[in-house]
Coordinates of C-alpha atoms in Angstrom, one line a residue:
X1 CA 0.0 0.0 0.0
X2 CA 3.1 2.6 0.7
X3 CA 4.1 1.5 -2.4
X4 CA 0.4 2.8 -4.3
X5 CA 1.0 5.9 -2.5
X6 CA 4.2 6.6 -3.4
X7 CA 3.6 5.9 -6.7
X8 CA 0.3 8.3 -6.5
X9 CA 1.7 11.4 -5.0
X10 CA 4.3 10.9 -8.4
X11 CA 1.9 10.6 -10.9
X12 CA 0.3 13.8 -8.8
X13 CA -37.3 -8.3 -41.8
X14 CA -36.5 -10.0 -45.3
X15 CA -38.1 -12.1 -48.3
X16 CA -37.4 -15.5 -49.4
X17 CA -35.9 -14.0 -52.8
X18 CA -34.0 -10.9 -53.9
X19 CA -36.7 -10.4 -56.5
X20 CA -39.3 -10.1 -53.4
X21 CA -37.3 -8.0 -51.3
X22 CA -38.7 -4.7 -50.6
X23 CA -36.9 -3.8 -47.2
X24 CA -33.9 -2.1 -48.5
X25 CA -31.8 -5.3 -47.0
X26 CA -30.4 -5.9 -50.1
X27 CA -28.7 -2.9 -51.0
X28 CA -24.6 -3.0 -51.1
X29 CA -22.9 -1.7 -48.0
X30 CA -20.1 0.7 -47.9
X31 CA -16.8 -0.3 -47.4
X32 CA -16.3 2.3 -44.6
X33 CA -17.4 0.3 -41.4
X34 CA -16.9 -3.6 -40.0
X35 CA -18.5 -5.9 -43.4
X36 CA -19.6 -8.4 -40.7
X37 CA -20.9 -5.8 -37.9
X38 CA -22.9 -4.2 -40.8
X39 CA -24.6 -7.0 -42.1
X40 CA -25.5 -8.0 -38.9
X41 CA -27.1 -4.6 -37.8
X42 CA -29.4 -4.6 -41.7
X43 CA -30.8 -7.8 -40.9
X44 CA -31.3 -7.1 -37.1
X45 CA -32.8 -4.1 -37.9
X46 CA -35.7 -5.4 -40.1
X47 CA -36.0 -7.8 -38.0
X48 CA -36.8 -5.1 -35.5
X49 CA -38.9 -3.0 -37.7
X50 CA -41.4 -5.8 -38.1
X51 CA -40.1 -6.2 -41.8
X52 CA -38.7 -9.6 -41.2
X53 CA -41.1 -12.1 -39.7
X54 CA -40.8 -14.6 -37.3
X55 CA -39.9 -17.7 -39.7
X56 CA -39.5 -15.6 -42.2
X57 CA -36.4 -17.3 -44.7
X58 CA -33.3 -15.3 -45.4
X59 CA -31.4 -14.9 -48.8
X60 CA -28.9 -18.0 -49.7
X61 CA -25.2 -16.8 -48.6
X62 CA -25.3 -16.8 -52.5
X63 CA -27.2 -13.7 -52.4
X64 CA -26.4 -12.3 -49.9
X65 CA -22.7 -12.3 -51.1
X66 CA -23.9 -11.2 -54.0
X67 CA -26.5 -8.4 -52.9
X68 CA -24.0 -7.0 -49.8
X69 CA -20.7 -7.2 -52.3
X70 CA -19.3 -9.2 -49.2
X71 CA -17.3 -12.5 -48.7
X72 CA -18.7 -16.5 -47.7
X73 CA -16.3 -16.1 -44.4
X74 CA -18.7 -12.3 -43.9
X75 CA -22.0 -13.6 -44.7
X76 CA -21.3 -16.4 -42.1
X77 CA -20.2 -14.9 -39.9
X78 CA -23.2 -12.3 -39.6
X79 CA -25.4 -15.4 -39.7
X80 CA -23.6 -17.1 -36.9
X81 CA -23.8 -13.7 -34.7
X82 CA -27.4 -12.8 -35.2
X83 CA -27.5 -17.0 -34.0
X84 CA -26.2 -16.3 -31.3
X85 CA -28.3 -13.5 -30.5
X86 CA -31.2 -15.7 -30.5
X87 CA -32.6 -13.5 -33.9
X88 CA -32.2 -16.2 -35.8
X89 CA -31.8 -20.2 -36.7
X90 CA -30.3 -22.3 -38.9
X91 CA -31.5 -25.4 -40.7
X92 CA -29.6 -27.7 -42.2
X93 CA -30.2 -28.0 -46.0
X94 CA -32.9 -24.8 -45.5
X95 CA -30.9 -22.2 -44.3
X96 CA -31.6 -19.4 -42.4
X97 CA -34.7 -18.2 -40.7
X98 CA -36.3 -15.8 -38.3
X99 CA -36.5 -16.8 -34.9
X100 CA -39.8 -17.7 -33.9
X101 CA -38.8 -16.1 -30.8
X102 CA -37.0 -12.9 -32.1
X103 CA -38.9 -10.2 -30.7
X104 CA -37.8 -11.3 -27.3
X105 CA -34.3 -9.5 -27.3
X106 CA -31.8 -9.4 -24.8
X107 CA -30.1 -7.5 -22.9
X108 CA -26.7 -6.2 -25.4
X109 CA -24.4 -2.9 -26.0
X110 CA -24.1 -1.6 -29.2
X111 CA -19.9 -1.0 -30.2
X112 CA -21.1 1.3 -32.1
X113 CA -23.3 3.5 -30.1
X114 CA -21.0 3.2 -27.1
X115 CA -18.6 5.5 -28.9
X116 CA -20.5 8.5 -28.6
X117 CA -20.4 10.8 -25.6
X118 CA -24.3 10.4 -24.5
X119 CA -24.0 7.0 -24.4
X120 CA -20.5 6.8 -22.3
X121 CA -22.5 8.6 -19.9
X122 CA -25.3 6.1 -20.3
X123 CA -22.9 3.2 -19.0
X124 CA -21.3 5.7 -16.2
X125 CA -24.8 5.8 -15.1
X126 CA -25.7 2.5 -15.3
X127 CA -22.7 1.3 -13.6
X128 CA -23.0 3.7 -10.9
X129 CA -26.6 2.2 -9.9
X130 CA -23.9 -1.6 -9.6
X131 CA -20.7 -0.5 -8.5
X132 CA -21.3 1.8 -5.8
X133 CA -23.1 -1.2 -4.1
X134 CA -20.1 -4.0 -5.2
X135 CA -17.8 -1.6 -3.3
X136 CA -19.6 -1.8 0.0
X137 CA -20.5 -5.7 -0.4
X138 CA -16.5 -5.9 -0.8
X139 CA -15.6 -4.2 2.2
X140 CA -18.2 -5.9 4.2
X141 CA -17.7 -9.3 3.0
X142 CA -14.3 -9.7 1.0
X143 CA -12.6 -13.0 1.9
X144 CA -8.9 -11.8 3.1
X145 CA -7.5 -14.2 -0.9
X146 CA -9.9 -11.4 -2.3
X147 CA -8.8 -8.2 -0.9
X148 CA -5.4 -8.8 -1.9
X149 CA -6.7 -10.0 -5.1
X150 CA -8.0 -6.2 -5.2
X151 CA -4.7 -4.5 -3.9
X152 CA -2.5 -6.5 -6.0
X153 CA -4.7 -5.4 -9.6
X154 CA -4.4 -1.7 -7.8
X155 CA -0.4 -2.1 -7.9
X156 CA -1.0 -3.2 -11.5
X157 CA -3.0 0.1 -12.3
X158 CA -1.0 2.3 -10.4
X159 CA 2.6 0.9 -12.0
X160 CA 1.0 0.9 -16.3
X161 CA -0.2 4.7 -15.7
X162 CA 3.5 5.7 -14.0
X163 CA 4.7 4.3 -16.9
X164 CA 2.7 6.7 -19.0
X165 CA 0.4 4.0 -20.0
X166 CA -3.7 4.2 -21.1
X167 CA -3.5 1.0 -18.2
X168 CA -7.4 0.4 -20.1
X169 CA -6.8 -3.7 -19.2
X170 CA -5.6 -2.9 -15.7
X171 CA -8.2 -0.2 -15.0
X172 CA -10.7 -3.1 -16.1
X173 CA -9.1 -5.8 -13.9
X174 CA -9.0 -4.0 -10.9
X175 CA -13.0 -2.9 -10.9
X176 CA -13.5 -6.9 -11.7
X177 CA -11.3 -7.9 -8.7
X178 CA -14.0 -5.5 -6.4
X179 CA -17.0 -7.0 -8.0
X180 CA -15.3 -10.5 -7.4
X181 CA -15.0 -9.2 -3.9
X182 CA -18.5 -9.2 -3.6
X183 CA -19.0 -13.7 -3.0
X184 CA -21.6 -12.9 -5.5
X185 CA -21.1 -14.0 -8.9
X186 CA -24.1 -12.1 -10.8
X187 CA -21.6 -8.7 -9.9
X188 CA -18.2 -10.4 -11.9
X189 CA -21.1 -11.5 -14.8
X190 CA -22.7 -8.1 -15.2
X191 CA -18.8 -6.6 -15.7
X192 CA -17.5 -9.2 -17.9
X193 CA -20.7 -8.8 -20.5
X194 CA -20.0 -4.9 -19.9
X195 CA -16.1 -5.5 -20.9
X196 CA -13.9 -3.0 -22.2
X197 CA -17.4 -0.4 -22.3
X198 CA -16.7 0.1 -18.6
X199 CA -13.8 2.1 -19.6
X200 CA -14.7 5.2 -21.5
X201 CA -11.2 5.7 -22.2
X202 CA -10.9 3.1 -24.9
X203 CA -13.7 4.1 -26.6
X204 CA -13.7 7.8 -27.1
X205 CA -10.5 10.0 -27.7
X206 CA -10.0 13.0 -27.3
X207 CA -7.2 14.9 -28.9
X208 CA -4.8 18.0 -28.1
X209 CA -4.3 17.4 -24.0
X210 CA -1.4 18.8 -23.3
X211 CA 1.2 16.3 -21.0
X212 CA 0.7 18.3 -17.9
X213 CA -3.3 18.2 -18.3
X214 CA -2.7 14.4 -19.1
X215 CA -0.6 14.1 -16.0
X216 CA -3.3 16.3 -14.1
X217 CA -5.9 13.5 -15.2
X218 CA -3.9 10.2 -14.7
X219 CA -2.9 11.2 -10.7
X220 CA -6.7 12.1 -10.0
X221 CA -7.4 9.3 -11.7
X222 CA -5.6 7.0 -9.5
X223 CA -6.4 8.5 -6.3
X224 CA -9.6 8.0 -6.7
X225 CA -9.2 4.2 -7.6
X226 CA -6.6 4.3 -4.4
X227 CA -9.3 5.9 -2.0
X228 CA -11.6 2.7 -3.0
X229 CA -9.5 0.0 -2.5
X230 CA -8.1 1.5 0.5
X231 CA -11.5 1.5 1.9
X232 CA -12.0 -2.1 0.9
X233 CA -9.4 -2.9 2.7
X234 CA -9.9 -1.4 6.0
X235 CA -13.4 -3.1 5.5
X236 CA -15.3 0.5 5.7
X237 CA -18.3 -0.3 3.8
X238 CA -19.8 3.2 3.6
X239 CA -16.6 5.0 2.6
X240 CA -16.1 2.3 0.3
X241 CA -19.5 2.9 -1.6
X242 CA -18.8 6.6 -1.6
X243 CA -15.2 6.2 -2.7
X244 CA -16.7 4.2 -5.3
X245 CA -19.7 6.5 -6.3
X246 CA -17.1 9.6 -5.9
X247 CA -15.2 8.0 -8.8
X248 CA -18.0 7.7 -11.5
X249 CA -20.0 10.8 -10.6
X250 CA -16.7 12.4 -11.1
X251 CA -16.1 10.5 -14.5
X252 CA -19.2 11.7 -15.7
X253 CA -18.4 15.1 -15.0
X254 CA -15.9 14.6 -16.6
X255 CA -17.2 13.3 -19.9
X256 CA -20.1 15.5 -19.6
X257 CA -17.6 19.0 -19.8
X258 CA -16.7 17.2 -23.4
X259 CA -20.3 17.4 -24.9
X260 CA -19.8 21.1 -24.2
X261 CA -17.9 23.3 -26.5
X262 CA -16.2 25.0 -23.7
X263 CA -15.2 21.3 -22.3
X264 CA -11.6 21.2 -21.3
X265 CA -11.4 18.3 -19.0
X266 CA -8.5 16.0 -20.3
X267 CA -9.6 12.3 -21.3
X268 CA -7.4 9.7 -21.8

């Protein structure tokens, strides 16, 4: 723990032919974004709309290669994702159909979307209503394994930003280690389907900080993560939910200042 502070204070829907298609489905995608991601969001979207049906048949990969101007490997790979989703089914020798089920979505993040600044706040928020209660449930009922666990992936954090480091995977690892503080599995689950969202920082960039602002940003940002863990670890529940709650209300600040124009907070 002297360690962390010593390194703190220096861091200071579709038809069953193309012919019957009258969606729009069919219409070649630019080259611009993800071939796979793309095809996936057309057909999910009329799906959505209520232009695809439940058992509704999709195109042959045939036309679809042919109709998006994208590869086998894309085409099956959009197929296999939108499976996965539960949107759609497979059958062997029949191909692919609307699930009868599709309308019953769940729960899922769209890459995308999440690059925008309304929707980083959107996760802050969301994880604020989660966190703020893993931190206490930490401090409260940690197992001794787990609080080191915690302090150890703080060391981690605090070393990759002193080394001038975006520390995104060690940011990430740390809030995991609290939520696995918890003894309650569903809080681990809930951060591993958030992944890599959880940390604005590696998905929207913002340019010309200057290396003392940068430096400004890193050292609060580890103080902050320094003042939760620390109240883990004295097993202070309350301070520990504050800490916590302290940390993403201040993120969101943060974030917030960018939508702005006079926004000058520094983002990693």
């Amino acid at each position: 723990m002297l360690e962390i502070c010593t390194m703190t204070r220096h861091i200071s829907k579709l038809a069953s032919t193309v012919r019957s298609d009258k969606t729009g489905l069919l219409a070649p995608i630019q080259p611009s974004r993800q071939l796979t991601t793309v095809v996936v969001e057309r057909v999910r979207g009329e799906i959505a709309s209520g232009s695809l049906e439940p058992g509704a048949r999709l195109p042959t990969e045939q036309e679809m290669m042919s109709a998006f101007g994208v590869s086998r490997t894309v085409v099956r790979e959009a197929v296999a994702a939108l499976k996965a989703e539960g949107l759609v089914i497979t059958r062997q020798g029949s191909g692919a159909f609307v699930s009868a089920d599709a309308g019953q979505r769940p729960f899922r993040l769209d890459a995308m979307a999440v690059r925008s600044l309304p929707h980083v706040l959107d996760i802050l928020e969301l994880r604020r209503a989660v966190e703020v209660e893993a931190a206490g449930l930490a401090a409260a009922r940690g197992a001794p394994a787990a609080h080191r666990r915690i302090q150890q992936a703080l060391g981690r954090f605090v070393k990759a930003v002193a080394r001038g480091e975006p520390a995104i995977s060690e940011d990430f690892a740390l809030h995991r280690a609290i939520a696995e503080a918890t003894a309650n599995p569903q809080f681990s689950r809930f951060l591993e389907f958030l992944g890599g969202f959880i940390i604005p920082r590696q998905t929207v960039r913002v340019g010309g900080m200057s290396a003392q602002d940068h430096a400004v940003y890193l050292a609060r940002l580890v103080e902050e993560h320094v003042a939760i863990c620390t109240a883990i670890s004295e097993r202070r529940p309350t301070d520990a939910s504050q800490a916590m709650r302290a940390h993403l209300t201040r993120s969101s600040d943060r974030y917030r200042r960018l939508v702005s124009p006079a926004g000058k907070e520094p983002v990693q």
